[in-house]
Amino acid sequence: MKIIRRCTLLLLTLFLAAMAQNLPQTGRTYQARSVDLNGDGKMEKVVLVAYGIDHEMQSYFGRLKVLDSGGKVLWAAPAAAHADEPFAFGSWPYGGSDLEWVGDIDGDGRVELLSPLPVSDLRPPTYRLFRWSGTAFVPVGVKMLLQEGENLFVWREPIEWDGMEPITWVSKVEGEPGAVTVEVTSFIEGGEVLGGQALVQGTKDGMKVRRWVRELGPPT
């Protein structure tokens, strides 16, 4: 019996240690995106630096910072104390919010940052949009990217989806400026969920599909 208890305790300790290893260390950068913010040909870095680590809740916050090509901090966002604050990034039991995409997504010469709000189930993500002002990332809106027409996705005010109505949305934005791809999720009549991937061109109102890399269909 003592041997069983010791083995159980050892397994529990190893499990908790493995979970702890998945958490970033305080003060360490755990996500970074390189982008030329001012058009001078030098790449700045947009990073998230960990703080507020909670091992019991398996959660943490990330502070948004911008570094120049030499690693000097050009700007830092306020350190959020709650997950619902404008500059709250991190991971919590009900979902996370990270740097999903950084770059000139709509071709207007200004750099945008897209970060999804935490979501714990199947529904369109709500994106926080930030724009680089020349000295800071400024919040410019909270939107969903929903399909309107066969090959067009438009930024819309967040909706309360009932989980039943057919709807198609962008679930993830990837790639680099000029080669942006999106993961697309479609909930169709009857409750079937389809998935696809498209190469898109950003517009002032959203994104238009240049080519379907993977047509909408059942998950593979």
PDB file of C-alpha atoms in Angstrom:
ATOM      1  CA  MET A   1       0.000   0.000   0.000  1.00  0.00           C
ATOM      2  CA  LYS A   2       2.845   2.393   0.872  1.00  0.00           C
ATOM      3  CA  ILE A   3       4.494   1.647  -2.465  1.00  0.00           C
ATOM      4  CA  ILE A   4       1.238   2.446  -4.317  1.00  0.00           C
ATOM      5  CA  ARG A   5       0.859   5.707  -2.433  1.00  0.00           C
ATOM      6  CA  ARG A   6       4.441   6.691  -3.178  1.00  0.00           C
ATOM      7  CA  CYS A   7       3.981   5.898  -6.878  1.00  0.00           C
ATOM      8  CA  THR A   8       0.746   7.910  -6.957  1.00  0.00           C
ATOM      9  CA  LEU A   9       2.447  10.857  -5.269  1.00  0.00           C
ATOM     10  CA  LEU A  10       5.374  10.630  -7.667  1.00  0.00           C
ATOM     11  CA  LEU A  11       3.074  10.560 -10.705  1.00  0.00           C
ATOM     12  CA  LEU A  12       1.105  13.533  -9.362  1.00  0.00           C
ATOM     13  CA  THR A  13       4.331  15.456  -8.757  1.00  0.00           C
ATOM     14  CA  LEU A  14       5.568  14.701 -12.272  1.00  0.00           C
ATOM     15  CA  PHE A  15       2.206  15.726 -13.741  1.00  0.00           C
ATOM     16  CA  LEU A  16       2.184  19.046 -11.900  1.00  0.00           C
ATOM     17  CA  ALA A  17       5.805  19.659 -12.866  1.00  0.00           C
ATOM     18  CA  ALA A  18       4.986  19.018 -16.539  1.00  0.00           C
ATOM     19  CA  MET A  19       2.075  21.463 -16.368  1.00  0.00           C
ATOM     20  CA  ALA A  20       4.284  24.067 -14.736  1.00  0.00           C
ATOM     21  CA  GLN A  21       6.832  23.690 -17.519  1.00  0.00           C
ATOM     22  CA  ASN A  22       4.171  24.828 -20.000  1.00  0.00           C
ATOM     23  CA  LEU A  23       3.943  28.196 -18.265  1.00  0.00           C
ATOM     24  CA  PRO A  24       6.366  30.932 -19.360  1.00  0.00           C
ATOM     25  CA  GLN A  25       8.778  32.395 -16.818  1.00  0.00           C
ATOM     26  CA  THR A  26       8.147  35.813 -15.332  1.00  0.00           C
ATOM     27  CA  GLY A  27       9.949  38.519 -17.289  1.00  0.00           C
ATOM     28  CA  ARG A  28      10.620  36.266 -20.278  1.00  0.00           C
ATOM     29  CA  THR A  29       9.395  36.876 -23.821  1.00  0.00           C
ATOM     30  CA  TYR A  30       7.116  34.022 -24.827  1.00  0.00           C
ATOM     31  CA  GLN A  31       5.849  35.315 -28.181  1.00  0.00           C
ATOM     32  CA  ALA A  32       7.395  37.658 -30.754  1.00  0.00           C
ATOM     33  CA  ARG A  33       6.581  39.033 -34.197  1.00  0.00           C
ATOM     34  CA  SER A  34       9.059  40.887 -36.429  1.00  0.00           C
ATOM     35  CA  VAL A  35       7.767  43.828 -38.473  1.00  0.00           C
ATOM     36  CA  ASP A  36       9.045  47.081 -39.976  1.00  0.00           C
ATOM     37  CA  LEU A  37       6.908  49.574 -38.083  1.00  0.00           C
ATOM     38  CA  ASN A  38       8.283  52.828 -39.483  1.00  0.00           C
ATOM     39  CA  GLY A  39       9.269  51.856 -43.039  1.00  0.00           C
ATOM     40  CA  ASP A  40      13.005  52.362 -42.551  1.00  0.00           C
ATOM     41  CA  GLY A  41      13.899  48.827 -43.627  1.00  0.00           C
ATOM     42  CA  LYS A  42      14.828  47.752 -40.099  1.00  0.00           C
ATOM     43  CA  MET A  43      12.758  45.162 -38.310  1.00  0.00           C
ATOM     44  CA  GLU A  44      11.270  45.970 -34.946  1.00  0.00           C
ATOM     45  CA  LYS A  45       9.897  43.265 -32.653  1.00  0.00           C
ATOM     46  CA  VAL A  46       6.446  43.152 -31.134  1.00  0.00           C
ATOM     47  CA  VAL A  47       6.612  40.858 -28.110  1.00  0.00           C
ATOM     48  CA  LEU A  48       4.659  39.540 -25.147  1.00  0.00           C
ATOM     49  CA  VAL A  49       6.529  39.357 -21.836  1.00  0.00           C
ATOM     50  CA  ALA A  50       5.131  37.099 -19.125  1.00  0.00           C
ATOM     51  CA  TYR A  51       3.997  38.285 -15.705  1.00  0.00           C
ATOM     52  CA  GLY A  52       1.282  37.426 -13.178  1.00  0.00           C
ATOM     53  CA  ILE A  53       2.038  33.697 -13.326  1.00  0.00           C
ATOM     54  CA  ASP A  54      -0.510  31.656 -11.360  1.00  0.00           C
ATOM     55  CA  HIS A  55       0.585  28.018 -11.103  1.00  0.00           C
ATOM     56  CA  GLU A  56      -2.537  26.942  -9.269  1.00  0.00           C
ATOM     57  CA  MET A  57      -4.833  28.332 -11.982  1.00  0.00           C
ATOM     58  CA  GLN A  58      -2.350  27.537 -14.765  1.00  0.00           C
ATOM     59  CA  SER A  59      -2.677  31.080 -16.062  1.00  0.00           C
ATOM     60  CA  TYR A  60      -0.495  34.073 -16.871  1.00  0.00           C
ATOM     61  CA  PHE A  61      -0.551  37.554 -18.385  1.00  0.00           C
ATOM     62  CA  GLY A  62       1.594  38.933 -21.194  1.00  0.00           C
ATOM     63  CA  ARG A  63       2.675  42.570 -21.441  1.00  0.00           C
ATOM     64  CA  LEU A  64       2.802  43.967 -24.965  1.00  0.00           C
ATOM     65  CA  LYS A  65       6.091  45.672 -25.817  1.00  0.00           C
ATOM     66  CA  VAL A  66       7.794  47.017 -28.942  1.00  0.00           C
ATOM     67  CA  LEU A  67      11.569  46.692 -29.306  1.00  0.00           C
ATOM     68  CA  ASP A  68      13.819  48.355 -31.872  1.00  0.00           C
ATOM     69  CA  SER A  69      16.304  46.403 -34.005  1.00  0.00           C
ATOM     70  CA  GLY A  70      18.846  46.641 -31.176  1.00  0.00           C
ATOM     71  CA  GLY A  71      16.478  45.323 -28.521  1.00  0.00           C
ATOM     72  CA  LYS A  72      15.703  48.678 -26.850  1.00  0.00           C
ATOM     73  CA  VAL A  73      12.122  49.096 -25.612  1.00  0.00           C
ATOM     74  CA  LEU A  74      10.370  51.719 -27.749  1.00  0.00           C
ATOM     75  CA  TRP A  75       6.974  51.359 -26.102  1.00  0.00           C
ATOM     76  CA  ALA A  76       5.191  49.175 -23.561  1.00  0.00           C
ATOM     77  CA  ALA A  77       1.470  48.758 -23.004  1.00  0.00           C
ATOM     78  CA  PRO A  78      -0.005  49.100 -19.515  1.00  0.00           C
ATOM     79  CA  ALA A  79       0.261  45.896 -17.494  1.00  0.00           C
ATOM     80  CA  ALA A  80      -3.296  44.569 -17.245  1.00  0.00           C
ATOM     81  CA  ALA A  81      -4.610  43.224 -13.950  1.00  0.00           C
ATOM     82  CA  HIS A  82      -7.776  41.649 -15.389  1.00  0.00           C
ATOM     83  CA  ALA A  83      -8.430  39.649 -18.545  1.00  0.00           C
ATOM     84  CA  ASP A  84     -11.121  42.046 -19.780  1.00  0.00           C
ATOM     85  CA  GLU A  85      -8.820  45.084 -19.993  1.00  0.00           C
ATOM     86  CA  PRO A  86      -7.934  46.515 -23.449  1.00  0.00           C
ATOM     87  CA  PHE A  87      -4.274  45.429 -23.312  1.00  0.00           C
ATOM     88  CA  ALA A  88      -4.815  42.097 -21.550  1.00  0.00           C
ATOM     89  CA  PHE A  89      -2.887  39.280 -23.209  1.00  0.00           C
ATOM     90  CA  GLY A  90      -2.163  35.846 -21.777  1.00  0.00           C
ATOM     91  CA  SER A  91      -3.712  32.480 -21.065  1.00  0.00           C
ATOM     92  CA  TRP A  92      -6.491  31.530 -18.666  1.00  0.00           C
ATOM     93  CA  PRO A  93      -8.533  28.364 -17.987  1.00  0.00           C
ATOM     94  CA  TYR A  94     -11.269  29.580 -20.362  1.00  0.00           C
ATOM     95  CA  GLY A  95      -8.958  30.554 -23.245  1.00  0.00           C
ATOM     96  CA  GLY A  96      -6.105  32.825 -24.267  1.00  0.00           C
ATOM     97  CA  SER A  97      -5.303  36.002 -26.156  1.00  0.00           C
ATOM     98  CA  ASP A  98      -2.064  36.277 -28.105  1.00  0.00           C
ATOM     99  CA  LEU A  99      -0.417  38.015 -31.077  1.00  0.00           C
ATOM    100  CA  GLU A 100      -2.233  36.251 -33.872  1.00  0.00           C
ATOM    101  CA  TRP A 101      -1.145  38.615 -36.651  1.00  0.00           C
ATOM    102  CA  VAL A 102       1.008  41.755 -36.935  1.00  0.00           C
ATOM    103  CA  GLY A 103       1.491  43.667 -40.190  1.00  0.00           C
ATOM    104  CA  ASP A 104      -0.205  45.918 -42.741  1.00  0.00           C
ATOM    105  CA  ILE A 105      -3.246  43.754 -43.253  1.00  0.00           C
ATOM    106  CA  ASP A 106      -5.303  46.162 -45.380  1.00  0.00           C
ATOM    107  CA  GLY A 107      -2.569  47.741 -47.538  1.00  0.00           C
ATOM    108  CA  ASP A 108      -2.960  51.269 -46.168  1.00  0.00           C
ATOM    109  CA  GLY A 109       0.692  51.572 -45.134  1.00  0.00           C
ATOM    110  CA  ARG A 110      -0.028  51.264 -41.417  1.00  0.00           C
ATOM    111  CA  VAL A 111       0.701  48.250 -39.222  1.00  0.00           C
ATOM    112  CA  GLU A 112      -2.168  46.477 -37.498  1.00  0.00           C
ATOM    113  CA  LEU A 113      -2.160  43.924 -34.699  1.00  0.00           C
ATOM    114  CA  LEU A 114      -4.897  41.316 -34.397  1.00  0.00           C
ATOM    115  CA  SER A 115      -5.540  39.503 -31.135  1.00  0.00           C
ATOM    116  CA  PRO A 116      -8.534  37.224 -30.486  1.00  0.00           C
ATOM    117  CA  LEU A 117     -10.383  37.461 -27.198  1.00  0.00           C
ATOM    118  CA  PRO A 118     -10.499  34.216 -25.188  1.00  0.00           C
ATOM    119  CA  VAL A 119     -13.026  31.677 -26.435  1.00  0.00           C
ATOM    120  CA  SER A 120     -13.711  28.258 -24.941  1.00  0.00           C
ATOM    121  CA  ASP A 121     -16.136  26.736 -27.441  1.00  0.00           C
ATOM    122  CA  LEU A 122     -17.120  26.715 -31.107  1.00  0.00           C
ATOM    123  CA  ARG A 123     -18.031  30.284 -32.083  1.00  0.00           C
ATOM    124  CA  PRO A 124     -16.611  33.135 -34.194  1.00  0.00           C
ATOM    125  CA  PRO A 125     -13.616  34.718 -32.450  1.00  0.00           C
ATOM    126  CA  THR A 126     -13.883  38.355 -31.491  1.00  0.00           C
ATOM    127  CA  TYR A 127     -10.731  40.176 -32.593  1.00  0.00           C
ATOM    128  CA  ARG A 128      -9.228  43.188 -30.910  1.00  0.00           C
ATOM    129  CA  LEU A 129      -7.712  45.436 -33.575  1.00  0.00           C
ATOM    130  CA  PHE A 130      -4.789  47.701 -32.746  1.00  0.00           C
ATOM    131  CA  ARG A 131      -2.952  50.104 -35.059  1.00  0.00           C
ATOM    132  CA  TRP A 132       0.594  51.464 -34.732  1.00  0.00           C
ATOM    133  CA  SER A 133       0.389  55.256 -34.413  1.00  0.00           C
ATOM    134  CA  GLY A 134       4.123  55.832 -34.819  1.00  0.00           C
ATOM    135  CA  THR A 135       4.719  55.744 -31.079  1.00  0.00           C
ATOM    136  CA  ALA A 136       2.252  53.180 -29.698  1.00  0.00           C
ATOM    137  CA  PHE A 137      -0.296  50.511 -30.551  1.00  0.00           C
ATOM    138  CA  VAL A 138      -3.725  52.101 -30.224  1.00  0.00           C
ATOM    139  CA  PRO A 139      -6.981  50.098 -29.862  1.00  0.00           C
ATOM    140  CA  VAL A 140      -9.213  50.815 -32.864  1.00  0.00           C
ATOM    141  CA  GLY A 141     -12.020  48.305 -32.509  1.00  0.00           C
ATOM    142  CA  VAL A 142     -13.394  44.940 -31.464  1.00  0.00           C
ATOM    143  CA  LYS A 143     -14.775  43.007 -34.425  1.00  0.00           C
ATOM    144  CA  MET A 144     -15.658  39.620 -35.886  1.00  0.00           C
ATOM    145  CA  LEU A 145     -14.621  38.623 -39.410  1.00  0.00           C
ATOM    146  CA  LEU A 146     -17.776  37.141 -40.953  1.00  0.00           C
ATOM    147  CA  GLN A 147     -18.518  35.918 -44.465  1.00  0.00           C
ATOM    148  CA  GLU A 148     -20.684  38.073 -46.707  1.00  0.00           C
ATOM    149  CA  GLY A 149     -20.833  36.603 -50.184  1.00  0.00           C
ATOM    150  CA  GLU A 150     -18.958  33.571 -51.432  1.00  0.00           C
ATOM    151  CA  ASN A 151     -15.466  35.076 -51.341  1.00  0.00           C
ATOM    152  CA  LEU A 152     -15.705  38.034 -49.009  1.00  0.00           C
ATOM    153  CA  PHE A 153     -15.208  38.388 -45.244  1.00  0.00           C
ATOM    154  CA  VAL A 154     -16.179  41.654 -43.580  1.00  0.00           C
ATOM    155  CA  TRP A 155     -15.338  43.168 -40.191  1.00  0.00           C
ATOM    156  CA  ARG A 156     -18.574  43.325 -38.207  1.00  0.00           C
ATOM    157  CA  GLU A 157     -19.618  44.309 -34.703  1.00  0.00           C
ATOM    158  CA  PRO A 158     -19.616  41.236 -32.412  1.00  0.00           C
ATOM    159  CA  ILE A 159     -22.837  39.248 -32.530  1.00  0.00           C
ATOM    160  CA  GLU A 160     -24.512  36.959 -29.991  1.00  0.00           C
ATOM    161  CA  TRP A 161     -24.565  33.719 -31.977  1.00  0.00           C
ATOM    162  CA  ASP A 162     -27.187  31.207 -30.847  1.00  0.00           C
ATOM    163  CA  GLY A 163     -25.121  28.192 -31.927  1.00  0.00           C
ATOM    164  CA  MET A 164     -27.815  27.142 -34.387  1.00  0.00           C
ATOM    165  CA  GLU A 165     -27.973  29.711 -37.184  1.00  0.00           C
ATOM    166  CA  PRO A 166     -25.779  28.907 -40.235  1.00  0.00           C
ATOM    167  CA  ILE A 167     -22.733  31.170 -40.247  1.00  0.00           C
ATOM    168  CA  THR A 168     -19.223  31.227 -41.721  1.00  0.00           C
ATOM    169  CA  TRP A 169     -16.294  33.033 -40.156  1.00  0.00           C
ATOM    170  CA  VAL A 170     -12.518  33.473 -40.137  1.00  0.00           C
ATOM    171  CA  SER A 171     -11.202  31.456 -37.197  1.00  0.00           C
ATOM    172  CA  LYS A 172      -7.469  32.193 -37.567  1.00  0.00           C
ATOM    173  CA  VAL A 173      -5.233  34.624 -39.476  1.00  0.00           C
ATOM    174  CA  GLU A 174      -1.772  33.451 -40.525  1.00  0.00           C
ATOM    175  CA  GLY A 175       1.066  34.180 -42.961  1.00  0.00           C
ATOM    176  CA  GLU A 176       2.944  37.326 -43.880  1.00  0.00           C
ATOM    177  CA  PRO A 177       1.922  40.631 -45.504  1.00  0.00           C
ATOM    178  CA  GLY A 178       1.180  39.896 -49.147  1.00  0.00           C
ATOM    179  CA  ALA A 179       0.640  36.206 -48.386  1.00  0.00           C
ATOM    180  CA  VAL A 180      -2.068  36.179 -45.733  1.00  0.00           C
ATOM    181  CA  THR A 181      -3.953  32.929 -45.245  1.00  0.00           C
ATOM    182  CA  VAL A 182      -6.992  32.378 -43.067  1.00  0.00           C
ATOM    183  CA  GLU A 183      -8.581  29.344 -41.516  1.00  0.00           C
ATOM    184  CA  VAL A 184     -12.312  29.376 -42.196  1.00  0.00           C
ATOM    185  CA  THR A 185     -15.029  27.647 -40.171  1.00  0.00           C
ATOM    186  CA  SER A 186     -18.586  27.184 -41.406  1.00  0.00           C
ATOM    187  CA  PHE A 187     -21.562  26.045 -39.354  1.00  0.00           C
ATOM    188  CA  ILE A 188     -24.216  24.920 -41.787  1.00  0.00           C
ATOM    189  CA  GLU A 189     -27.860  23.922 -41.485  1.00  0.00           C
ATOM    190  CA  GLY A 190     -28.195  20.612 -39.697  1.00  0.00           C
ATOM    191  CA  GLY A 191     -25.339  21.338 -37.305  1.00  0.00           C
ATOM    192  CA  GLU A 192     -22.476  20.163 -39.544  1.00  0.00           C
ATOM    193  CA  VAL A 193     -19.186  22.010 -39.152  1.00  0.00           C
ATOM    194  CA  LEU A 194     -16.980  22.562 -42.206  1.00  0.00           C
ATOM    195  CA  GLY A 195     -13.432  23.860 -42.409  1.00  0.00           C
ATOM    196  CA  GLY A 196     -11.234  25.375 -45.096  1.00  0.00           C
ATOM    197  CA  GLN A 197      -8.248  27.585 -45.796  1.00  0.00           C
ATOM    198  CA  ALA A 198      -7.960  30.552 -48.136  1.00  0.00           C
ATOM    199  CA  LEU A 199      -5.311  32.946 -49.410  1.00  0.00           C
ATOM    200  CA  VAL A 200      -6.773  36.420 -48.957  1.00  0.00           C
ATOM    201  CA  GLN A 201      -6.231  40.070 -49.815  1.00  0.00           C
ATOM    202  CA  GLY A 202      -6.930  42.586 -47.066  1.00  0.00           C
ATOM    203  CA  THR A 203      -9.280  45.481 -47.787  1.00  0.00           C
ATOM    204  CA  LYS A 204     -10.426  48.465 -45.732  1.00  0.00           C
ATOM    205  CA  ASP A 205     -13.581  46.538 -44.826  1.00  0.00           C
ATOM    206  CA  GLY A 206     -12.207  43.035 -44.354  1.00  0.00           C
ATOM    207  CA  MET A 207     -10.692  40.387 -46.631  1.00  0.00           C
ATOM    208  CA  LYS A 208     -11.446  39.003 -50.065  1.00  0.00           C
ATOM    209  CA  VAL A 209     -10.472  35.509 -51.116  1.00  0.00           C
ATOM    210  CA  ARG A 210      -7.779  35.339 -53.786  1.00  0.00           C
ATOM    211  CA  ARG A 211      -7.708  31.543 -53.855  1.00  0.00           C
ATOM    212  CA  TRP A 212      -9.085  28.682 -51.816  1.00  0.00           C
ATOM    213  CA  VAL A 213      -6.137  26.584 -50.650  1.00  0.00           C
ATOM    214  CA  ARG A 214      -8.557  24.072 -49.182  1.00  0.00           C
ATOM    215  CA  GLU A 215     -12.219  24.314 -50.107  1.00  0.00           C
ATOM    216  CA  LEU A 216     -14.765  24.201 -47.308  1.00  0.00           C
ATOM    217  CA  GLY A 217     -15.474  20.616 -46.385  1.00  0.00           C
ATOM    218  CA  PRO A 218     -15.615  18.136 -43.501  1.00  0.00           C
ATOM    219  CA  PRO A 219     -12.598  18.276 -41.151  1.00  0.00           C
ATOM    220  CA  THR A 220      -9.792  15.995 -42.272  1.00  0.00           C
TER     221      THR A 220
END
